[in-house]
Every structure is written in C-alpha cells, then in structure tokens.
Short mmCIF file of C-alpha atoms in Angstrom, two decimals:
data_model
loop_
_atom_site.label_atom_id
_atom_site.label_comp_id
_atom_site.label_asym_id
_atom_site.label_seq_id
_atom_site.Cartn_x
_atom_site.Cartn_y
_atom_site.Cartn_z
CA MET A 9 19.85 -126.79 -18.13
CA GLN A 10 19.84 -123.04 -18.55
CA PHE A 11 21.32 -120.76 -15.89
CA HIS A 12 21.30 -117.01 -15.36
CA ILE A 13 24.31 -115.98 -13.26
CA VAL A 14 25.05 -112.62 -11.65
CA HIS A 15 28.45 -112.27 -9.95
CA ILE A 16 29.09 -108.99 -8.10
CA THR A 17 32.51 -108.12 -6.68
CA GLU A 18 32.89 -104.93 -4.66
CA PHE A 19 35.97 -103.27 -3.17
CA ASP A 20 35.56 -100.42 -0.67
CA TYR A 21 38.55 -98.31 0.37
CA PRO A 22 38.67 -96.16 3.55
CA THR A 23 40.28 -93.36 1.51
CA PRO A 24 40.33 -93.00 -2.28
CA ALA A 25 42.59 -95.21 -4.37
CA THR A 26 44.39 -93.12 -6.97
CA GLU A 27 44.61 -95.81 -9.66
CA ALA A 28 44.02 -99.53 -10.18
CA PHE A 29 44.61 -102.32 -12.67
CA SER A 30 42.75 -105.63 -12.72
CA GLU A 31 42.39 -108.88 -14.64
CA LEU A 32 38.98 -110.54 -14.71
CA ARG A 33 38.30 -114.20 -15.38
CA LEU A 34 34.52 -114.21 -15.18
CA ARG A 35 33.23 -115.34 -18.58
CA PRO A 36 32.26 -119.05 -18.56
CA ARG A 37 33.98 -121.31 -21.07
CA ASP A 38 32.43 -122.74 -24.20
CA THR A 39 32.87 -126.52 -24.15
CA PRO A 40 31.14 -129.52 -25.76
CA HIS A 41 28.82 -129.62 -22.72
CA GLN A 42 28.45 -125.91 -21.98
CA ALA A 43 27.57 -122.90 -24.14
CA VAL A 44 27.45 -119.21 -23.26
CA SER A 45 24.57 -117.38 -24.95
CA HIS A 46 25.26 -114.01 -23.33
CA HIS A 47 27.91 -112.40 -21.16
CA GLN A 48 28.44 -108.82 -20.07
CA THR A 49 30.83 -107.21 -17.61
CA ARG A 50 29.91 -103.89 -16.03
CA VAL A 51 32.46 -101.82 -14.12
CA SER A 52 31.83 -98.88 -11.80
CA PRO A 53 33.44 -96.38 -12.10
CA ALA A 54 32.93 -96.83 -15.81
CA VAL A 55 36.06 -97.68 -17.82
CA LEU A 56 36.78 -99.55 -21.04
CA THR A 57 37.96 -103.15 -20.85
CA ASP A 58 40.18 -105.14 -23.17
CA ASP A 59 40.33 -108.91 -23.49
CA TYR A 60 42.61 -111.77 -24.47
CA THR A 61 42.86 -115.56 -24.20
CA ASP A 62 45.42 -116.80 -21.69
CA TYR A 63 47.82 -119.75 -21.90
CA PHE A 64 45.17 -122.20 -20.69
CA GLY A 65 42.48 -120.97 -23.08
CA ASN A 66 40.57 -118.89 -20.53
CA HIS A 67 38.90 -115.61 -21.47
CA VAL A 68 40.50 -112.69 -19.62
CA GLU A 69 39.33 -109.07 -19.45
CA THR A 70 41.68 -106.30 -18.34
CA MET A 71 40.85 -102.85 -17.07
CA SER A 72 42.72 -99.80 -15.84
CA ILE A 73 41.30 -97.04 -13.63
CA PRO A 74 43.73 -94.08 -13.80
CA PHE A 75 41.78 -91.79 -11.48
CA ARG A 76 40.64 -91.56 -7.85
CA HIS A 77 37.85 -93.82 -6.66
CA GLN A 78 36.71 -95.05 -3.25
CA ARG A 79 34.65 -98.00 -4.45
CA LEU A 80 35.15 -100.45 -7.29
CA THR A 81 32.26 -102.66 -8.39
CA VAL A 82 32.51 -105.36 -11.05
CA THR A 83 29.31 -107.08 -12.14
CA SER A 84 29.39 -110.11 -14.44
CA VAL A 85 26.06 -111.22 -15.96
CA CYS A 86 25.76 -114.31 -18.14
CA ASP A 87 23.37 -116.92 -19.48
CA VAL A 88 24.75 -120.43 -19.85
CA PHE A 89 23.37 -123.70 -21.18
CA THR A 90 24.69 -127.00 -19.80
CA GLN A 91 23.98 -130.62 -20.61
CA PRO A 92 24.83 -133.95 -18.95
CA ARG A 93 28.45 -135.03 -19.18
CA PRO A 94 29.26 -138.56 -20.28
CA ASP A 95 30.93 -140.75 -17.67
CA PRO A 96 34.31 -141.70 -19.17
CA LEU A 97 35.16 -143.70 -16.05
CA ALA A 98 32.29 -146.15 -16.57
CA SER A 99 33.97 -147.90 -19.51
CA LEU A 100 37.45 -148.08 -17.97
CA SER A 101 38.74 -151.27 -16.40
CA LEU A 102 42.38 -150.78 -15.50
CA SER A 103 44.68 -150.15 -12.57
CA VAL A 104 46.18 -146.86 -11.42
CA CYS A 105 49.57 -148.05 -12.70
CA GLU A 106 48.14 -148.90 -16.13
CA ALA A 107 46.44 -145.50 -16.32
CA ARG A 108 49.71 -143.75 -15.45
CA LEU A 109 51.61 -145.66 -18.14
CA LEU A 110 48.98 -144.91 -20.80
CA ASN A 111 48.96 -141.20 -19.92
CA ARG A 112 52.72 -141.04 -20.45
CA GLU A 113 52.09 -141.08 -24.18
CA GLN A 114 50.71 -137.55 -23.79
CA ARG A 115 53.10 -136.36 -21.09
CA ARG A 116 54.51 -133.42 -23.03
CA PHE A 117 50.97 -132.04 -23.42
CA LEU A 118 50.14 -132.69 -19.76
CA HIS A 119 53.37 -131.47 -18.14
CA ASP A 120 51.74 -128.41 -16.54
CA PHE A 121 49.18 -130.61 -14.80
CA SER A 122 51.64 -133.26 -13.62
CA ARG A 123 54.14 -131.22 -11.59
CA PRO A 124 54.03 -129.21 -8.36
CA SER A 125 52.61 -125.70 -8.73
CA ARG A 126 52.42 -122.55 -6.63
CA TYR A 127 49.65 -123.77 -4.30
CA VAL A 128 50.03 -127.51 -4.88
CA THR A 129 53.34 -128.49 -3.32
CA PHE A 130 54.29 -132.12 -2.77
CA THR A 131 54.43 -132.71 0.99
CA PRO A 132 55.24 -135.96 2.84
CA GLU A 133 51.64 -136.25 4.05
CA LEU A 134 50.36 -135.80 0.51
CA ARG A 135 52.68 -138.61 -0.63
CA GLU A 136 51.26 -140.86 2.08
CA MET A 137 47.73 -140.10 0.90
CA ALA A 138 48.69 -140.92 -2.69
CA ALA A 139 50.23 -144.24 -1.67
CA GLU A 140 47.20 -145.16 0.43
CA LEU A 141 44.35 -143.91 -1.76
CA LEU A 142 45.80 -144.35 -5.27
CA PRO A 143 47.99 -147.48 -5.02
CA ASP A 144 49.48 -148.88 -8.22
CA THR A 145 47.32 -152.01 -8.12
CA GLY A 146 44.11 -150.20 -7.22
CA ASP A 147 41.22 -149.91 -9.66
CA PHE A 148 41.57 -146.54 -11.41
CA THR A 149 37.88 -145.63 -11.31
CA GLY A 150 37.26 -146.93 -7.81
CA CYS A 151 40.33 -145.16 -6.41
CA LEU A 152 39.40 -141.79 -7.92
CA LEU A 153 35.88 -142.01 -6.54
CA GLY A 154 37.31 -143.14 -3.21
CA LEU A 155 39.67 -140.14 -3.10
CA ASN A 156 36.75 -137.83 -3.86
CA ARG A 157 34.79 -139.39 -0.99
CA HIS A 158 37.77 -139.40 1.39
CA ILE A 159 38.28 -135.64 1.11
CA PHE A 160 34.54 -135.05 1.52
CA GLU A 161 34.38 -137.18 4.67
CA ASN A 162 37.66 -136.16 6.33
CA PHE A 163 37.90 -132.42 5.66
CA ALA A 164 35.39 -129.99 7.14
CA TYR A 165 33.98 -127.21 4.98
CA THR A 166 34.77 -124.20 7.18
CA PRO A 167 34.87 -120.73 5.58
CA GLY A 168 37.29 -118.28 7.14
CA VAL A 169 39.98 -120.67 8.43
CA THR A 170 41.98 -120.43 5.18
CA ASN A 171 42.58 -117.78 2.54
CA VAL A 172 43.63 -117.69 -1.10
CA ASN A 173 47.29 -118.04 -0.11
CA THR A 174 46.89 -121.10 2.13
CA SER A 175 49.20 -123.95 1.14
CA VAL A 176 48.29 -127.61 0.84
CA ALA A 177 50.35 -128.24 3.98
CA GLY A 178 48.17 -125.78 5.90
CA VAL A 179 44.98 -127.46 4.71
CA LEU A 180 46.28 -130.91 5.65
CA GLU A 181 47.21 -129.66 9.11
CA ARG A 182 43.81 -128.07 9.80
CA ARG A 183 41.67 -130.63 7.97
CA GLN A 184 39.41 -127.68 7.25
CA GLY A 185 38.95 -125.24 4.41
CA VAL A 186 36.80 -124.42 1.42
CA CYS A 187 36.37 -125.73 -2.10
CA GLN A 188 39.65 -124.37 -3.47
CA ASP A 189 41.57 -126.02 -0.61
CA PHE A 190 39.96 -129.41 -1.19
CA ALA A 191 40.63 -129.12 -4.92
CA HIS A 192 44.32 -128.42 -4.22
CA VAL A 193 44.58 -131.48 -1.97
CA MET A 194 42.98 -133.74 -4.57
CA ILE A 195 45.15 -132.34 -7.36
CA GLY A 196 48.31 -132.97 -5.33
CA VAL A 197 47.37 -136.57 -4.53
CA CYS A 198 46.56 -137.31 -8.18
CA ARG A 199 49.76 -135.75 -9.51
CA LEU A 200 51.88 -137.68 -7.02
CA ALA A 201 50.23 -140.88 -8.26
CA GLY A 202 51.15 -139.96 -11.83
CA ILE A 203 47.64 -138.90 -12.83
CA PRO A 204 47.50 -135.45 -14.48
CA ALA A 205 45.03 -133.16 -12.70
CA ARG A 206 43.95 -129.56 -13.16
CA TYR A 207 42.04 -126.94 -11.19
CA VAL A 208 38.61 -125.81 -12.38
CA SER A 209 36.98 -122.55 -11.28
CA GLY A 210 33.30 -121.91 -11.81
CA TYR A 211 29.88 -121.99 -10.24
CA ILE A 212 27.48 -124.55 -8.84
CA GLU A 213 23.71 -124.12 -8.78
CA THR A 214 22.41 -121.98 -5.91
CA ASP A 215 18.66 -122.72 -6.04
CA PRO A 216 18.15 -126.48 -5.82
CA ALA A 217 15.55 -128.15 -3.65
CA PRO A 218 16.59 -127.96 0.04
CA GLU A 219 17.43 -131.65 0.25
CA ASP A 220 19.80 -131.30 -2.71
CA ALA A 221 21.63 -128.18 -1.53
CA LEU A 222 25.32 -128.33 -2.41
CA VAL A 223 28.24 -126.82 -0.51
CA GLY A 224 30.02 -123.87 -2.08
CA ALA A 225 27.00 -122.47 -3.87
CA THR A 226 26.95 -118.91 -2.52
CA ALA A 227 30.20 -117.79 -4.18
CA SER A 228 32.43 -119.02 -6.96
CA HIS A 229 33.21 -122.73 -6.73
CA ALA A 230 36.19 -124.97 -7.49
CA TRP A 231 36.68 -128.62 -8.36
CA VAL A 232 39.11 -130.91 -10.19
CA GLU A 233 39.52 -132.52 -13.58
CA VAL A 234 41.74 -135.58 -13.99
CA MET A 235 42.96 -137.02 -17.27
CA ALA A 236 41.60 -140.47 -18.00
CA PRO A 237 43.61 -142.74 -20.34
CA ASN A 238 40.81 -142.57 -22.94
CA GLY A 239 41.67 -138.90 -23.53
CA PHE A 240 38.80 -137.38 -21.54
CA TRP A 241 39.08 -134.94 -18.67
CA VAL A 242 36.88 -136.21 -15.84
CA GLY A 243 35.43 -133.66 -13.40
CA LEU A 244 35.26 -134.54 -9.70
CA ASP A 245 33.94 -132.27 -6.94
CA PRO A 246 35.44 -133.34 -3.58
CA THR A 247 33.60 -130.58 -1.72
CA ASN A 248 30.31 -132.35 -2.47
CA ASN A 249 31.52 -135.89 -3.29
CA ILE A 250 29.98 -135.82 -6.76
CA LEU A 251 31.09 -135.90 -10.37
CA GLU A 252 30.92 -132.69 -12.39
CA GLY A 253 27.46 -132.43 -13.89
CA GLU A 254 24.80 -130.15 -15.34
CA ARG A 255 24.72 -128.03 -12.20
CA HIS A 256 28.38 -127.07 -12.60
CA VAL A 257 29.38 -124.14 -14.83
CA GLN A 258 33.05 -123.84 -15.75
CA ILE A 259 34.81 -120.48 -15.93
CA GLY A 260 38.46 -121.42 -16.22
CA ILE A 261 41.12 -124.10 -15.87
CA GLY A 262 44.68 -123.94 -14.60
CA ARG A 263 47.36 -125.60 -12.53
CA ASP A 264 45.80 -124.25 -9.31
CA TYR A 265 43.89 -121.23 -8.01
CA TYR A 266 46.73 -118.86 -8.90
CA ASP A 267 46.01 -119.33 -12.62
CA VAL A 268 42.25 -118.66 -12.48
CA PRO A 269 41.17 -116.24 -9.74
CA PRO A 270 37.92 -114.45 -10.68
CA MET A 271 39.68 -111.12 -10.21
CA LYS A 272 43.23 -110.07 -9.43
CA GLY A 273 45.20 -106.87 -9.75
CA THR A 274 46.84 -104.01 -7.94
CA PHE A 275 45.93 -100.52 -6.78
CA LYS A 276 47.65 -97.45 -5.38
CA GLY A 277 46.05 -96.13 -2.23
CA PRO A 278 45.23 -97.19 1.36
CA ASN A 279 46.83 -100.37 2.70
CA ARG A 280 43.51 -102.05 3.39
CA GLN A 281 40.20 -102.68 1.68
CA VAL A 282 36.86 -104.34 2.30
CA LEU A 283 35.91 -107.03 -0.22
CA SER A 284 32.39 -108.37 -0.72
CA VAL A 285 31.27 -110.99 -3.23
CA ASP A 286 27.75 -112.04 -4.14
CA VAL A 287 26.90 -114.80 -6.64
CA ARG A 288 23.32 -115.50 -7.70
CA MET A 289 22.70 -118.47 -9.98
CA THR A 290 19.13 -119.25 -11.02
CA ARG A 291 17.81 -122.02 -13.22
CA GLY A 292 15.87 -121.32 -16.40
CA THR A 293 14.41 -123.48 -19.13
CA SER A 294 16.31 -126.59 -20.18
CA VAL A 295 17.75 -126.25 -23.69
CA GLU A 296 19.48 -128.93 -25.75
CA LEU A 297 22.95 -128.10 -27.06
CA SER A 298 23.97 -128.95 -30.59
CA GLU A 299 26.21 -131.96 -31.04
CA PRO A 300 29.91 -131.04 -30.54
CA GLU A 301 32.20 -131.29 -33.53
CA VAL A 302 34.54 -134.27 -33.50
#
C-alpha cells in the first residue's frame, strides 16, 4: 500500500514565548516492509533543523527558535509504501517458558526491552496478569494473541482520562485510556513473563471503509513488538486486537512512550499553552517493495 501522511502539530501561547527548543520524531522508519519515498518537515516560524539518529535507530530532527513567537506550527509530510508482514508466530510451536529460555541467548542485545522503564513499572497487578495470561506452560502464540484480545476487551478506549505521564498503575486502576496506555500494559505483562517487548509509535490508516474503521486513527498511534524466538519482532496492536499489518506505518521504537514522542522540548514564556494535533493519512496506489537484503 501507498500512504500520504500529513501530521500537523500546533502550539499557541497566550503571550509570546521568547525562545524554544524541540526534538521531532516524525519521519517514518525504513524497514524490510516499509519504505519512505518522501519526507519533509516544515516549521513556522521558519528556522533551520538539524538531524541525528538516536540510540534506538530513530530519525530525530532538532530545532531552536531563539526569538519571540506566539504560535509554533510543525508540519510533517511524507509518502510511505508498506507491504504485508510475514506471520512469524504461525510456524512456532512452543511454550512461553521455552520461548523465554531461547530468548536468553540474545539477552544482552534485548536488555533494554526486558526491564522496567519510565512508564512501564512492574506492579503487583501486572504480575498477576502475566501469571494468568502468559503462564509458563501456555502456548506462546496463543497466549500472545490472548493477551492482545484481553486488553482490547477489558480496557475501554477513552481519550482524555489519561495523559502522556500516566503510569501503568493508573491505567490498570481506571481500565481506560488510549493506545499508548494499552501498549504500556502489554509491554509490562510481556516483560514480566520474560518476553522482550518494545513500544512502537506510528500511524494507522484513517480512511478505511466504515465497517473496517480502526481505533486510534485520528492522531499518532502506538502498538507493541515482541521478540519471537525465531529472531523476528512481531507487531501486536492491543487497541484494535490485530497484528501489525499494511495499514500500520512505523515512526519509531523505544522502551516506552518516553523514548519516541512525536515532539518534545522546552520553551521560555507563559506557563500554559494550547496544543492541537491533526493527522491525515490517505491511501494511494499499491506499490511492491523490493526484496529486503538478507
């Protein structure tokens, strides 16, 4: 599939900010199943941006505004091609315990995705979920799909009840939240069961047929990748109870949301601001990607 994505972030200040600095993680990743043919970031007021690749391999742009401004607008425009992902789980026949033992061979490479992180803390309730939903003797594939379904069925998608700083404990207490909250819960359960898991930020298609409409499609989206013992990262979307597919576009990966926010920074000025975000993702012509290098 081919997608054209426009992501507009706007900050309005009641009185002028005198300066600002921001990091942007808005350029989609290039992967074996996803290719970026075009990406441009536009900033108003106009300033130059610099870029680098962060610890997790994500593309980051930085910008500094050293003068007064009352509105900051960042527009990211890109064209991305995606293709179907293989299903690494289909060929696996092993228990959760066996998967954990096999993954230990790569534990020094997976350490960051196996431990607690800023927003994914290990709570008693999370441990209970891990014991119930990912038991040692359970089928690895069936348990992962069951966990995906459990979060979808038992947590209500409710914008506004959480924010970017909400902990896993807060989400478990409310049983409500948005995609990033559900991703954090799933990551915590997997890590407690000894299955490395990482946070994925990105987009999901906004213009499907009405009967196929997916939750989380009017802003940036979040889901989870878990490490399968065959060396593949498997994408699961607990917000929609589906596997990652052609309609998902990855921007970045990290331990949790803290590592891959679309935009973060600081400014000097009034102690409040009004933030608005608009994401428009439209489908174009399907294009085949070249075979990935092995």
